[in-house]
Short mmCIF file of C-alpha atoms in Angstrom, two decimals:
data_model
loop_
_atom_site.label_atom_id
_atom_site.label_comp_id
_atom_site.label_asym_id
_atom_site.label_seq_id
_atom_site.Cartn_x
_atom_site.Cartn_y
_atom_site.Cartn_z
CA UNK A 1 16.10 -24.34 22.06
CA UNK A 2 16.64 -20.24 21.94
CA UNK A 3 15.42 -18.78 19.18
CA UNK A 4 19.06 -18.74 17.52
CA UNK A 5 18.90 -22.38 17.95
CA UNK A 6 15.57 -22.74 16.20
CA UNK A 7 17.05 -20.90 13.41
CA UNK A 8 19.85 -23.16 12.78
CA UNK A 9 17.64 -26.05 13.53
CA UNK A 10 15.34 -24.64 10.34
CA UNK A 11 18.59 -24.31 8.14
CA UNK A 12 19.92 -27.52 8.84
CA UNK A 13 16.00 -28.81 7.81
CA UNK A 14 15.86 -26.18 4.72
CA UNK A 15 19.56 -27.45 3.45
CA UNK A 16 18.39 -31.04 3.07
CA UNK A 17 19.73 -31.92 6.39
CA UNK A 18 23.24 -31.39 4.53
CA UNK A 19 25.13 -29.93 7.84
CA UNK A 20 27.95 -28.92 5.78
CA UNK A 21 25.88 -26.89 3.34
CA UNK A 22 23.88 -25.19 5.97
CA UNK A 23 27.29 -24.11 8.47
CA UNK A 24 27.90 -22.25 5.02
CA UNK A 25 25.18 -20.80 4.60
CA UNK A 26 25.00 -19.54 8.28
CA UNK A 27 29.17 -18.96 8.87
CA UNK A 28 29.23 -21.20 11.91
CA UNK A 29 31.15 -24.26 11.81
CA UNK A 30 30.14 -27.85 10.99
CA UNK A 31 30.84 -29.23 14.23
CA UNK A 32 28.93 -26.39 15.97
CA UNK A 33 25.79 -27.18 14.47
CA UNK A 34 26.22 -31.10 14.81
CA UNK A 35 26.44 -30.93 18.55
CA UNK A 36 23.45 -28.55 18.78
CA UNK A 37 21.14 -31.53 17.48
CA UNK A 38 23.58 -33.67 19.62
CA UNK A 39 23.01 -32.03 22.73
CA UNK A 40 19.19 -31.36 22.34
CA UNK A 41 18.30 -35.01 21.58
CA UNK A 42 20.39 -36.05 24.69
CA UNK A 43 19.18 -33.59 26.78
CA UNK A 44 15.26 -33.79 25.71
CA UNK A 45 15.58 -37.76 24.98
CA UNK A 46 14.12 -36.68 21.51
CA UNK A 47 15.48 -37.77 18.40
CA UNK A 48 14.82 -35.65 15.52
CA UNK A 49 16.97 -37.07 12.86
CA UNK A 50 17.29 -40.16 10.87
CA UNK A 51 20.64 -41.40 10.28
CA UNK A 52 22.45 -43.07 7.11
CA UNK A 53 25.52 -43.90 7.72
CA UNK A 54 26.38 -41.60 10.32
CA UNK A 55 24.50 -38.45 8.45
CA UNK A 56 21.42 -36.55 9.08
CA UNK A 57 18.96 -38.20 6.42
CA UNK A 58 15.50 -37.21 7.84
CA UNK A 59 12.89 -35.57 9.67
CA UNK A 60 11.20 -38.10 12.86
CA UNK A 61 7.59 -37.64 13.05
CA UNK A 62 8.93 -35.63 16.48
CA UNK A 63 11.51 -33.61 14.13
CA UNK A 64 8.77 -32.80 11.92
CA UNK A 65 6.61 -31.23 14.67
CA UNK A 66 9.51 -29.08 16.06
CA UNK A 67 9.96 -27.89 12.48
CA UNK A 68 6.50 -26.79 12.15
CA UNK A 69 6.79 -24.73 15.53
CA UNK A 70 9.83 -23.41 14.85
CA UNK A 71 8.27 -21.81 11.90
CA UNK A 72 5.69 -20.39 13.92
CA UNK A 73 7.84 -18.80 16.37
CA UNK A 74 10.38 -17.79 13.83
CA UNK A 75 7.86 -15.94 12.19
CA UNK A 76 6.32 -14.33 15.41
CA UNK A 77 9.64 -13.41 16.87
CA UNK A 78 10.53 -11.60 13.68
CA UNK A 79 6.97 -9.76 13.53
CA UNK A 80 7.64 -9.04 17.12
CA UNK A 81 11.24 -7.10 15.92
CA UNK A 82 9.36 -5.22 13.58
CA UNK A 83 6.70 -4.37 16.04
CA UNK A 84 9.53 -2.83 18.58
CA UNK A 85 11.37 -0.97 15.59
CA UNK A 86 7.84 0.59 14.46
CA UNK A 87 7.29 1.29 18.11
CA UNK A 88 11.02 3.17 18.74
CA UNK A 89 10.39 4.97 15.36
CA UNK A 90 7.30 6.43 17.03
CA UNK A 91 9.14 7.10 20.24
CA UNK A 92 11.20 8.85 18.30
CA UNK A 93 8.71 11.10 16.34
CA UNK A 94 8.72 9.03 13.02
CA UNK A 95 5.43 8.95 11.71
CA UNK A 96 4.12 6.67 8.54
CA UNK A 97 2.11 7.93 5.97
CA UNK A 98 0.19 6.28 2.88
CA UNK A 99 -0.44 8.67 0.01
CA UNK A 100 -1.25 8.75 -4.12
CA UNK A 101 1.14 10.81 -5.53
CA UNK A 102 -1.61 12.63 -6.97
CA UNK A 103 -3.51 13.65 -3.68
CA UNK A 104 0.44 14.38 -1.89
CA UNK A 105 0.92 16.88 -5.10
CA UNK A 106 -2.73 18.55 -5.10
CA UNK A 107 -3.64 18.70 -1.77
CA UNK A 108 -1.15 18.40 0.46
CA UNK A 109 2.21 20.35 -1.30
CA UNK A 110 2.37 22.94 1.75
CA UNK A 111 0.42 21.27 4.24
CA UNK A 112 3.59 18.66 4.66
CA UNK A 113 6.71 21.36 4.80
CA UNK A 114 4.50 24.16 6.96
CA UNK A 115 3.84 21.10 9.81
CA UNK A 116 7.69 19.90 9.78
CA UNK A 117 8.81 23.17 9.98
CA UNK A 118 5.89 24.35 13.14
CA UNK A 119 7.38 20.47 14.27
CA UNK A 120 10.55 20.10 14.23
CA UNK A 121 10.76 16.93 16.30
CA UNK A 122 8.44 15.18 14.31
CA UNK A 123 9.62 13.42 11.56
CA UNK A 124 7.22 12.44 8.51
CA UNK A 125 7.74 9.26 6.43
CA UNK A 126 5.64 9.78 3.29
CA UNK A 127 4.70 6.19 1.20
CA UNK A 128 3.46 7.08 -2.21
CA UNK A 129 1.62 4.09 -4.18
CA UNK A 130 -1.96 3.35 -5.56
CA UNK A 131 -5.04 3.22 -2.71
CA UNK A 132 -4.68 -0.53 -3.38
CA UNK A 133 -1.42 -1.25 -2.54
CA UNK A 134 -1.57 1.41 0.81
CA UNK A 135 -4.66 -0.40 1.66
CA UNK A 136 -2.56 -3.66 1.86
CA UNK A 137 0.33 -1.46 3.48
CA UNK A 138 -2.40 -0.27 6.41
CA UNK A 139 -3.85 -3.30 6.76
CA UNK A 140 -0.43 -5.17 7.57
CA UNK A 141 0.40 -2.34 9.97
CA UNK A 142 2.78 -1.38 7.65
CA UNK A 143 1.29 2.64 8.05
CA UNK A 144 0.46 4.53 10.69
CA UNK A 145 -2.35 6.30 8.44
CA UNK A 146 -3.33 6.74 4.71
CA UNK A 147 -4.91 8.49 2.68
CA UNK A 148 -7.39 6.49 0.77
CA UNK A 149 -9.69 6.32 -2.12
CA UNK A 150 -13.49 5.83 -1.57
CA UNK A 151 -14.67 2.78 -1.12
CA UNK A 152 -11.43 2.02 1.31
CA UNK A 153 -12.85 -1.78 1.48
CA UNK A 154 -11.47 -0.95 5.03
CA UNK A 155 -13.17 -3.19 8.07
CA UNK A 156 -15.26 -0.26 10.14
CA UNK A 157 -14.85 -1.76 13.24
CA UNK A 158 -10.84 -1.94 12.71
CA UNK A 159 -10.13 1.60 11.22
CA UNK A 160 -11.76 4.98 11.08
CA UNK A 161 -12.26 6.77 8.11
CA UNK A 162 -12.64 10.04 8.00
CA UNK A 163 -13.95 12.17 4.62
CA UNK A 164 -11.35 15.60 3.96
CA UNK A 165 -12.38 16.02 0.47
CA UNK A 166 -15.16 15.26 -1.99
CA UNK A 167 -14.62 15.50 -6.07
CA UNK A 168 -15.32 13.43 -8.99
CA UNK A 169 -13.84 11.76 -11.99
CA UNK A 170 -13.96 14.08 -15.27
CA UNK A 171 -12.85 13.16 -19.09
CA UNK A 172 -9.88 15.30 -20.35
CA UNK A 173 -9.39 15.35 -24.03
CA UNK A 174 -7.20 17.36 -26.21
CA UNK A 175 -7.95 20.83 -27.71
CA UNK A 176 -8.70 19.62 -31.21
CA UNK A 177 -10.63 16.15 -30.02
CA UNK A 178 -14.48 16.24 -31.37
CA UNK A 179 -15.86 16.21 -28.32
CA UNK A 180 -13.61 19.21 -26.96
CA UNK A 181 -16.67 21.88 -27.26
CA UNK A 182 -19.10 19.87 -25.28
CA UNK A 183 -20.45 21.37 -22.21
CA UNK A 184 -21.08 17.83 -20.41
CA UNK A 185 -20.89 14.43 -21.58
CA UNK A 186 -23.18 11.21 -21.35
CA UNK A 187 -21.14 8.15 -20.79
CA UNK A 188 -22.31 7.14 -24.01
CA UNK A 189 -20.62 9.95 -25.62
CA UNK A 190 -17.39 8.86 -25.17
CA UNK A 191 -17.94 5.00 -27.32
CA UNK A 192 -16.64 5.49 -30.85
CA UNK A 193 -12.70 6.61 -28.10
CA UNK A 194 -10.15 4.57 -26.29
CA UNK A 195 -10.23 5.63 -22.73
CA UNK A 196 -7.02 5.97 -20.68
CA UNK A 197 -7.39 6.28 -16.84
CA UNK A 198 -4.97 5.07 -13.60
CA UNK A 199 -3.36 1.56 -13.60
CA UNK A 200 -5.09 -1.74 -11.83
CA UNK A 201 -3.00 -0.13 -8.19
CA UNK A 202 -5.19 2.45 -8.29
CA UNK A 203 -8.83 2.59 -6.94
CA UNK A 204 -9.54 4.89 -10.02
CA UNK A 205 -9.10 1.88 -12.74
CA UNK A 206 -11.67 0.14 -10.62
CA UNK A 207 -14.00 2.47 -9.91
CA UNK A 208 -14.51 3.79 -14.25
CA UNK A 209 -14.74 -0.05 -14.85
CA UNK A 210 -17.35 -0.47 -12.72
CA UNK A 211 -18.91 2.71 -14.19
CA UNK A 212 -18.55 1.44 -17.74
CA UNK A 213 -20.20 -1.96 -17.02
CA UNK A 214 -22.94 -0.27 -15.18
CA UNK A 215 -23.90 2.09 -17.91
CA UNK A 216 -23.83 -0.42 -20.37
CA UNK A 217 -21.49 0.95 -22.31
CA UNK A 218 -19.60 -0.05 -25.33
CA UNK A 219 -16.57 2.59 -24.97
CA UNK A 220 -13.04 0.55 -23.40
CA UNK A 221 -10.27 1.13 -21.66
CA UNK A 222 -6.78 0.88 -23.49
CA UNK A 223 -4.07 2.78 -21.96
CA UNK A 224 -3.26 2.50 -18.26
CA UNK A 225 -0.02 4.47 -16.41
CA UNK A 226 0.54 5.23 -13.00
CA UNK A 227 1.22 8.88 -14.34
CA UNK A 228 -1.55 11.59 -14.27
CA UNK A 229 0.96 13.81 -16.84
CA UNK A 230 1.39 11.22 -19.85
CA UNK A 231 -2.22 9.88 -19.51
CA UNK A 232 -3.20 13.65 -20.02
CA UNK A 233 -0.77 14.03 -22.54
CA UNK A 234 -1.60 11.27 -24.65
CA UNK A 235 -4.72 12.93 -25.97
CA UNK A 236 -2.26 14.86 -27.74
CA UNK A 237 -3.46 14.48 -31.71
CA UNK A 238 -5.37 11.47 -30.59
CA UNK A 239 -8.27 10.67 -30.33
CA UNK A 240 -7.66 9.48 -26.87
CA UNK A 241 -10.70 10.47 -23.71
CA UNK A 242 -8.72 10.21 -20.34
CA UNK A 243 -10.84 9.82 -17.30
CA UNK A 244 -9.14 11.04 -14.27
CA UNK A 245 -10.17 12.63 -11.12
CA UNK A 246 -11.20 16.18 -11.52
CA UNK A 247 -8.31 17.66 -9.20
CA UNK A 248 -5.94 17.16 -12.06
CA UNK A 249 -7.28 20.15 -13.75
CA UNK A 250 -5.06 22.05 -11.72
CA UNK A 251 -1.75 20.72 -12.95
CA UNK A 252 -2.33 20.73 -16.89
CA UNK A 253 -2.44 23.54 -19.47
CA UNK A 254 -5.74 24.70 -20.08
CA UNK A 255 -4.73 26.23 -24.07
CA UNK A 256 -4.21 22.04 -25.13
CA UNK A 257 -6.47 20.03 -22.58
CA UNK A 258 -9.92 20.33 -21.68
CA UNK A 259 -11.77 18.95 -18.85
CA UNK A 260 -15.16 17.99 -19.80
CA UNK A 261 -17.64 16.48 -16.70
CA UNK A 262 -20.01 13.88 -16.78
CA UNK A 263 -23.47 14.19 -16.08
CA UNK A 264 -23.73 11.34 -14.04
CA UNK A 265 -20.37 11.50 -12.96
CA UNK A 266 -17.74 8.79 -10.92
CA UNK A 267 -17.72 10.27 -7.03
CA UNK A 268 -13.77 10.51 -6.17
CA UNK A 269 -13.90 11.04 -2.35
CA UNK A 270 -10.98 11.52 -0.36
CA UNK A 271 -10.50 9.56 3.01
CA UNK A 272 -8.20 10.14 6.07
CA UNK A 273 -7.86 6.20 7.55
CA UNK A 274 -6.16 5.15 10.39
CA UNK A 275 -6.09 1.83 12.58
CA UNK A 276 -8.65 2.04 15.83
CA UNK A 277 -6.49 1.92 18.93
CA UNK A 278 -7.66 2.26 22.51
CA UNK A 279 -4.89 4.88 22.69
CA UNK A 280 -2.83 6.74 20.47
CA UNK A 281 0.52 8.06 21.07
CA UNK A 282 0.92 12.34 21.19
CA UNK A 283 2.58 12.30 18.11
CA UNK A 284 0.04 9.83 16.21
CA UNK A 285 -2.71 12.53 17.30
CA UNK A 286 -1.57 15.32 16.96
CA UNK A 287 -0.50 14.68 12.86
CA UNK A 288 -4.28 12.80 12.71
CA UNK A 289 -5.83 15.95 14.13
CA UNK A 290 -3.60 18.42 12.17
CA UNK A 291 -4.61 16.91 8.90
CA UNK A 292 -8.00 17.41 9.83
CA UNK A 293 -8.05 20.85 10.98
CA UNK A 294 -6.08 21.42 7.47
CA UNK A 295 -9.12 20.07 5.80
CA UNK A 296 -12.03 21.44 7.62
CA UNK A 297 -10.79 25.32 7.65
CA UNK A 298 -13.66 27.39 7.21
CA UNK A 299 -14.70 29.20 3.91
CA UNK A 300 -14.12 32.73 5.06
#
C-alpha cells in the first residue's frame, strides 16, 4: 500500500469497518475503497478482514498488525511534511521565535523592527506564550529559538543556552498599601497579604512558589493572570503584594505603584535557547548572533 492507501485502510478500521460510512467521510466512493482491500488481499494472499454476510466485520490478527504500522507511518509521514514545510520556511527566510510577552515588550520593542528593516529578506515569526508552554514548543521543534526563563529544564547536551540578561523578582504594591514606605522587604513581611504573580504557564508562578515554601512562609498566592498590567493594577485600594519580575517597573506609573525588593530576592535570568545542530543555516545564525550582539553592547 502507498501511503494514500494506508490512510483509507485506517478509515475504513476507524469507521467500524462500515465502508459506507468511511467513503463519506473521505469523498471517494464505496466501491473504490472495497476493491482496495480486494485487490491487496489478492495480491499479498493476506486477508485482513472478517466477513458477516458479505461485510467487513473485523480486524485478522494480520489486519491488526497492518493497522498498527500504518499508524506508525501515518504519523511519520505527516511529521516528515511538517519537517519539509519548516525547512522551505527557512529557505525562504522565515525564522521562529519563542517569547513572553513581557520580555518581547521590555527588551526587545526596537531590537525586532530595526533587524527587519537592516533585513529585509528575513522574515520573523514571533510566538508569544509562558516559558512553559515555549519550552514544550522548542522541545517539539516547533521553534527555531526562544527566549526562556531560568531554570529552562532544557537537556544541555540538546540545546544551548545562552544568558542576555540578569534581574530579579520584586513586590509591587499600591501607593497607599502599609508596606509602601519600606526600603526592602523580608519574605516574611509580606504574610498578613494575598500575593498575585504570573499564571501556572509561566516559569514565574513556579519559581515564587518554590520561594514561599523554602522560606517557610505563611503568606499565599491568590490571584494569577497572564497580564503584567491588571496584576499591577489590582493593588489598587487593596491590600494586594504582586510579585513580578523587576523589569516591569518600567511600564507602570510610579505616582500609584511602588516597587519594593527583597532582600533575599527570586533571580529572574533571561536565556537565549536554541536546538544544537551540527550546522545552522545563514539565516538561523545570523538572527542567533544578532540577538546576542544586541545584548552584550558595551556600557560606554
Amino acid at each position: 500500500m502507498d501511503i494514500q492507501q494506508l490512510y483509507y485502510f485506517m478509515n475504513i478500521v476507524e469507521c467500524g469497518c462500515n465502508l459506507s460510512l468511511a467513503a463519506k467521510k473521505i469523498h471517494i466512493t464505496q466501491s473504490a475503497l472495497s476493491q482496495l482491500i480486494i485487490n491487496f488481499e489478492t495480491n499479498e494472499e493476506l486477508t485482513l478482514f472478517y466477513r458477516k454476510n458479505g461485510r467487513l466485520d473485523s480486524l485478522t490478527s494480520s489486519g491488526e498488525k497492518l493497522y498498527a504500522y500504518a499508524q506508525e507511518i501515518t504519523k511519520l509521514h505527516e511529521q516528515m511534511n511538517e519537517m519539509v514545510r519548516k525547512e522551505a520556511a527557512k529557505q525562504k527566510g522565515t525564522i521562529r521565535i519563542g517569547l513572553p510577552s513581557l520580555i518581547l515588550r521590555i527588551f526587545f520593542s526596537s531590537f525586532f523592527p530595526k533587524f527587519m528593516m537592516d533585513n529585509p529578506n528575513i522574515q520573523i515569526e514571533i510566538v508569544e506564550g509562558g516559558s512553559n508552554y515555549l519550552r514544550k514548543m522548542l522541545f517539539q521543534n516547533d521553534l527555531d529559538m526562544a527566549i526562556l526563563i531560568e531554570p529552562t529544564s532544557l537537556d544541555t547536551k540538546s540545546f544551548e543556552e545562552h544568558v542576555i540578561q540578569i534581574d530579579e523578582m520584586t513586590a509591587f504594591v499600591y501607593h497607599d498599601h502599609p508596606l509602601s514606605k519600606k526600603r526592602i522587604l523580608d519574605w516574611h513581611d509580606i504574610e498578613p497579604y494575598p500575593l498575585a504573580t504570573f499564571n501556572e504557564s509561566y516559569t514565574t508562578n513556579e519559581l515564587v512558589k518554590n520561594k514561599l515554601k523554602e522560606v517557610d512562609t505563611t503568606a499565599k498566592i491568590k490571584f494569577q493572570s497572564s497580564s503584567w498590567d491588571y496584576l499591577v493594577e489590582a493593588t489598587q485600594e487593596s491590600k494586594i503584594v504582586t510579585i513580578l519580575p523587576s523589569p516591569i517597573e518600567r511600564t507602570m506609573d510610579k505616582t500609584l505603584f511602588v516597587e519594593i525588593p527583597f532582600k533575599d530576592p527570586i533571580p529572574f535570568n533571561v536565556l537565549l535557547c536554541r536546538p544544537i545542530k551540527s550546522k545552522y543555516s545563514d539565516i538561523e545564525s545570523l538572527v542567533y548572533e544578532s540577538i546576542l550582539s544586541y545584548f552584550y553592547q558595551p556600557i560606554i
